[in-house]
């Protein structure tokens, strides 16, 4: 175990991609620390990918890519503008609302950050909004794609924890919407401080414009209804829902909006292949590390340590949130789930935490890590598109971060927020 941990730390310090860190550290332990045949490495990689649940990932990635190329994203922006574009600081609010709506379609935080930033930043700059705050706000809002279904991280959590993907999806709805409301409030309060600057850009509310944009956006807005409704009603599993979402986005982009041409379809397929391959490589190599953790009894040792520190579930959850927030700042989210979920889930269950509640709380922590320095992916994406440095944008991250942490604490200590909907629909007992 010492060999593997040493290799893991050294490779990370040298800046090696996490997929190779996981694979080489695990393989190093198999070769130098055990008598197990080296063929176990390839076997563990294959077994990590041999899951029906994981098949949902490429389908959701493809649906999100087609949505962006087929005009679905732009119509959601138009509808959000018509709905709340008359309020002070309207473009901040539209950015949050759009990111939340796209979160319910794409399941990818980085994709949402790129889509919303590309659409909103030119107009934000033209109207002289605070570009840094806008980028920070979009980065935080885009992280909601990890919580609101169809979240790719929740699919991975379901595969690792052997829980229902549908139950995890439904459990993520309330926390995600609560966080979105908090970010909307932050955006409004920030705009109120510079009211004179933003009042001039508010347009008058028009029911005709709202109706027109809503009518145009109905096909796009119907996708989350299909995904969540189909899972809740039992018509199909989460993986089948992903395939339906991909097919539906194709139909809308080609036959309804008629904006999906061969080039956009080619780009969507290529992007799906690249992102899916990257995710699958991480899942496969992390499975070697997960086997190492299980074989060495790391979970039992950590459980004994935590039980020696505290027997209070409140304190345990506080410690766990602190650990996960730090991990989320430095480690890729899927790798963090695959490595840490098998360790902490049994301990959490021993403290009486429901596995569905734990899964959503776990992902919420990692979602916050997506927009916090030093390695927040949505922070990098939004900074790049806004043509600002990461440090400049990070200076404006405090208000969105405080809101997300407050919602995390509410989700942590009031499990009803997470468990009410899946219990109501009979997905859990």
Coordinates of C-alpha atoms in Angstrom, one line a residue, residues 58-249:
X58 CA -22.0 8.7 -23.8
X59 CA -25.7 9.1 -24.6
X60 CA -26.1 12.1 -22.3
X61 CA -22.9 13.6 -23.6
X62 CA -24.2 13.2 -27.2
X63 CA -27.6 14.7 -26.3
X64 CA -25.9 17.7 -24.8
X65 CA -23.6 18.2 -27.8
X66 CA -26.5 17.9 -30.3
X67 CA -28.6 20.3 -28.1
X68 CA -25.9 23.0 -28.5
X69 CA -25.4 22.5 -32.2
X70 CA -29.1 22.1 -33.0
X71 CA -30.4 25.4 -31.6
X72 CA -31.9 24.2 -28.4
X73 CA -29.6 26.2 -26.2
X74 CA -30.3 29.5 -27.9
X75 CA -34.0 29.1 -27.6
X76 CA -33.7 28.4 -23.9
X77 CA -31.7 31.6 -23.6
X78 CA -34.4 33.6 -25.5
X79 CA -37.2 32.2 -23.2
X80 CA -35.2 33.0 -20.0
X81 CA -34.6 36.5 -21.3
X82 CA -38.3 37.0 -21.9
X83 CA -39.2 35.6 -18.5
X84 CA -36.8 37.6 -16.3
X85 CA -35.1 40.1 -18.6
X86 CA -37.1 43.0 -17.2
X87 CA -35.6 42.7 -13.7
X88 CA -32.6 44.8 -12.6
X89 CA -29.4 43.0 -13.5
X90 CA -31.4 40.9 -16.0
X91 CA -28.4 39.4 -17.8
X92 CA -27.0 37.9 -14.6
X93 CA -30.4 36.4 -13.9
X94 CA -30.8 35.1 -17.4
X95 CA -27.3 33.5 -17.2
X96 CA -28.2 31.6 -14.0
X97 CA -31.7 30.6 -15.3
X98 CA -30.2 29.4 -18.6
X99 CA -27.4 27.4 -16.9
X100 CA -30.1 25.7 -14.7
X101 CA -32.3 24.9 -17.7
X102 CA -29.3 23.4 -19.6
X103 CA -28.3 21.4 -16.5
X104 CA -31.6 19.6 -16.8
X105 CA -30.7 18.6 -20.4
X106 CA -27.0 18.1 -20.8
X107 CA -25.7 16.6 -17.5
X108 CA -22.2 18.2 -18.1
X109 CA -21.0 21.2 -16.2
X110 CA -18.2 22.1 -18.6
X111 CA -20.5 21.8 -21.6
X112 CA -23.0 24.1 -19.9
X113 CA -20.3 26.6 -18.9
X114 CA -19.1 26.8 -22.5
X115 CA -22.6 27.1 -24.0
X116 CA -23.9 29.8 -21.6
X117 CA -20.6 31.8 -21.7
X118 CA -20.4 31.7 -25.4
X119 CA -24.0 33.0 -25.7
X120 CA -24.1 35.5 -22.8
X121 CA -20.6 37.0 -22.5
X122 CA -20.7 39.1 -25.7
X123 CA -24.0 40.8 -24.6
X124 CA -22.7 41.1 -21.0
X125 CA -19.7 43.0 -22.2
X126 CA -21.7 45.1 -24.6
X127 CA -23.9 46.3 -21.8
X128 CA -20.9 46.9 -19.5
X129 CA -21.7 44.3 -16.9
X130 CA -19.0 43.2 -14.4
X131 CA -17.4 40.5 -16.6
X132 CA -15.5 38.8 -13.8
X133 CA -18.6 38.5 -11.6
X134 CA -20.7 37.2 -14.6
X135 CA -18.0 34.6 -15.4
X136 CA -17.9 33.5 -11.7
X137 CA -21.7 33.3 -11.6
X138 CA -21.9 31.3 -14.8
X139 CA -19.2 28.9 -13.5
X140 CA -21.1 28.3 -10.3
X141 CA -24.5 28.0 -12.1
X142 CA -23.0 25.5 -14.6
X143 CA -21.9 23.3 -11.7
X144 CA -25.6 22.5 -11.1
X145 CA -25.4 20.1 -14.0
X146 CA -23.6 17.7 -11.6
X147 CA -26.6 17.8 -9.2
X148 CA -29.8 18.3 -11.4
X149 CA -30.7 15.2 -13.5
X150 CA -29.4 13.9 -15.9
X151 CA -26.1 14.3 -14.0
X152 CA -23.2 12.2 -15.2
X153 CA -21.7 12.2 -11.7
X154 CA -24.9 10.7 -10.3
X155 CA -24.7 8.0 -12.9
X156 CA -21.2 7.1 -11.7
X157 CA -22.3 7.2 -8.1
X158 CA -25.2 4.8 -8.9
X159 CA -22.7 2.4 -10.6
X160 CA -20.2 2.6 -7.7
X161 CA -22.8 2.4 -4.8
X162 CA -25.2 -0.1 -6.4
X163 CA -28.1 2.4 -5.9
X164 CA -30.9 3.3 -8.2
X165 CA -29.9 5.9 -10.8
X166 CA -33.5 7.0 -11.0
X167 CA -33.7 7.6 -7.3
X168 CA -30.5 9.6 -7.3
X169 CA -31.7 11.6 -10.2
X170 CA -35.0 12.5 -8.5
X171 CA -33.1 13.2 -5.2
X172 CA -31.0 15.8 -7.0
X173 CA -33.9 17.9 -8.2
X174 CA -34.7 19.8 -5.0
X175 CA -31.1 20.5 -3.9
X176 CA -30.3 21.7 -7.5
X177 CA -33.3 24.0 -7.7
X178 CA -32.6 25.3 -4.1
X179 CA -29.0 26.2 -5.2
X180 CA -30.3 27.9 -8.4
X181 CA -32.7 30.1 -6.3
X182 CA -29.8 31.1 -4.1
X183 CA -27.7 32.0 -7.1
X184 CA -30.5 34.0 -8.6
X185 CA -30.8 35.9 -5.3
X186 CA -27.0 36.6 -5.3
X187 CA -27.2 37.9 -8.8
X188 CA -30.1 40.2 -8.0
X189 CA -28.4 41.6 -4.8
X190 CA -25.1 42.2 -6.6
X191 CA -27.0 44.0 -9.4
X192 CA -28.9 46.1 -6.9
X193 CA -25.6 47.5 -5.6
X194 CA -25.0 49.0 -9.1
X195 CA -28.6 49.7 -9.8
X196 CA -28.0 52.9 -11.9
X197 CA -25.7 50.9 -14.2
X198 CA -28.2 48.1 -14.8
X199 CA -31.6 49.8 -14.8
X200 CA -31.0 51.2 -18.3
X201 CA -30.7 47.7 -19.8
X202 CA -33.9 46.3 -18.5
X203 CA -36.6 45.8 -21.1
X204 CA -40.3 46.0 -20.5
X205 CA -42.1 42.8 -19.8
X206 CA -44.0 41.6 -22.8
X207 CA -46.5 38.7 -22.6
X208 CA -46.4 38.4 -26.4
X209 CA -42.6 38.0 -26.4
X210 CA -42.8 35.6 -23.5
X211 CA -45.4 33.5 -25.3
X212 CA -43.5 33.5 -28.5
X213 CA -40.2 32.4 -27.0
X214 CA -41.9 29.8 -24.8
X215 CA -43.6 28.3 -27.8
X216 CA -40.3 28.2 -29.6
X217 CA -38.6 26.6 -26.6
X218 CA -41.2 24.0 -25.8
X219 CA -39.4 21.2 -27.8
X220 CA -36.2 21.9 -25.9
X221 CA -37.8 22.3 -22.5
X222 CA -39.7 19.0 -23.0
X223 CA -36.4 17.0 -22.8
X224 CA -36.1 17.0 -19.0
X225 CA -39.8 16.1 -18.8
X226 CA -39.1 13.0 -20.9
X227 CA -36.0 12.0 -18.9
X228 CA -37.4 12.5 -15.4
X229 CA -41.0 11.6 -16.3
X230 CA -39.9 8.4 -18.0
X231 CA -37.8 7.3 -15.1
X232 CA -40.4 8.2 -12.4
X233 CA -43.2 6.5 -14.3
X234 CA -41.1 3.3 -14.8
X235 CA -41.3 3.5 -18.6
X236 CA -37.5 3.2 -18.9
X237 CA -34.3 3.0 -16.9
X238 CA -31.9 5.9 -16.6
X239 CA -29.7 4.4 -19.3
X240 CA -32.6 3.9 -21.6
X241 CA -33.7 7.5 -20.8
X242 CA -30.2 8.7 -22.0
X243 CA -30.7 6.9 -25.3
X244 CA -34.2 8.4 -25.7
X245 CA -32.8 11.9 -24.9
X246 CA -30.1 11.5 -27.5
X247 CA -32.6 10.4 -30.2
X248 CA -35.0 13.1 -29.2
X249 CA -32.4 15.8 -29.4

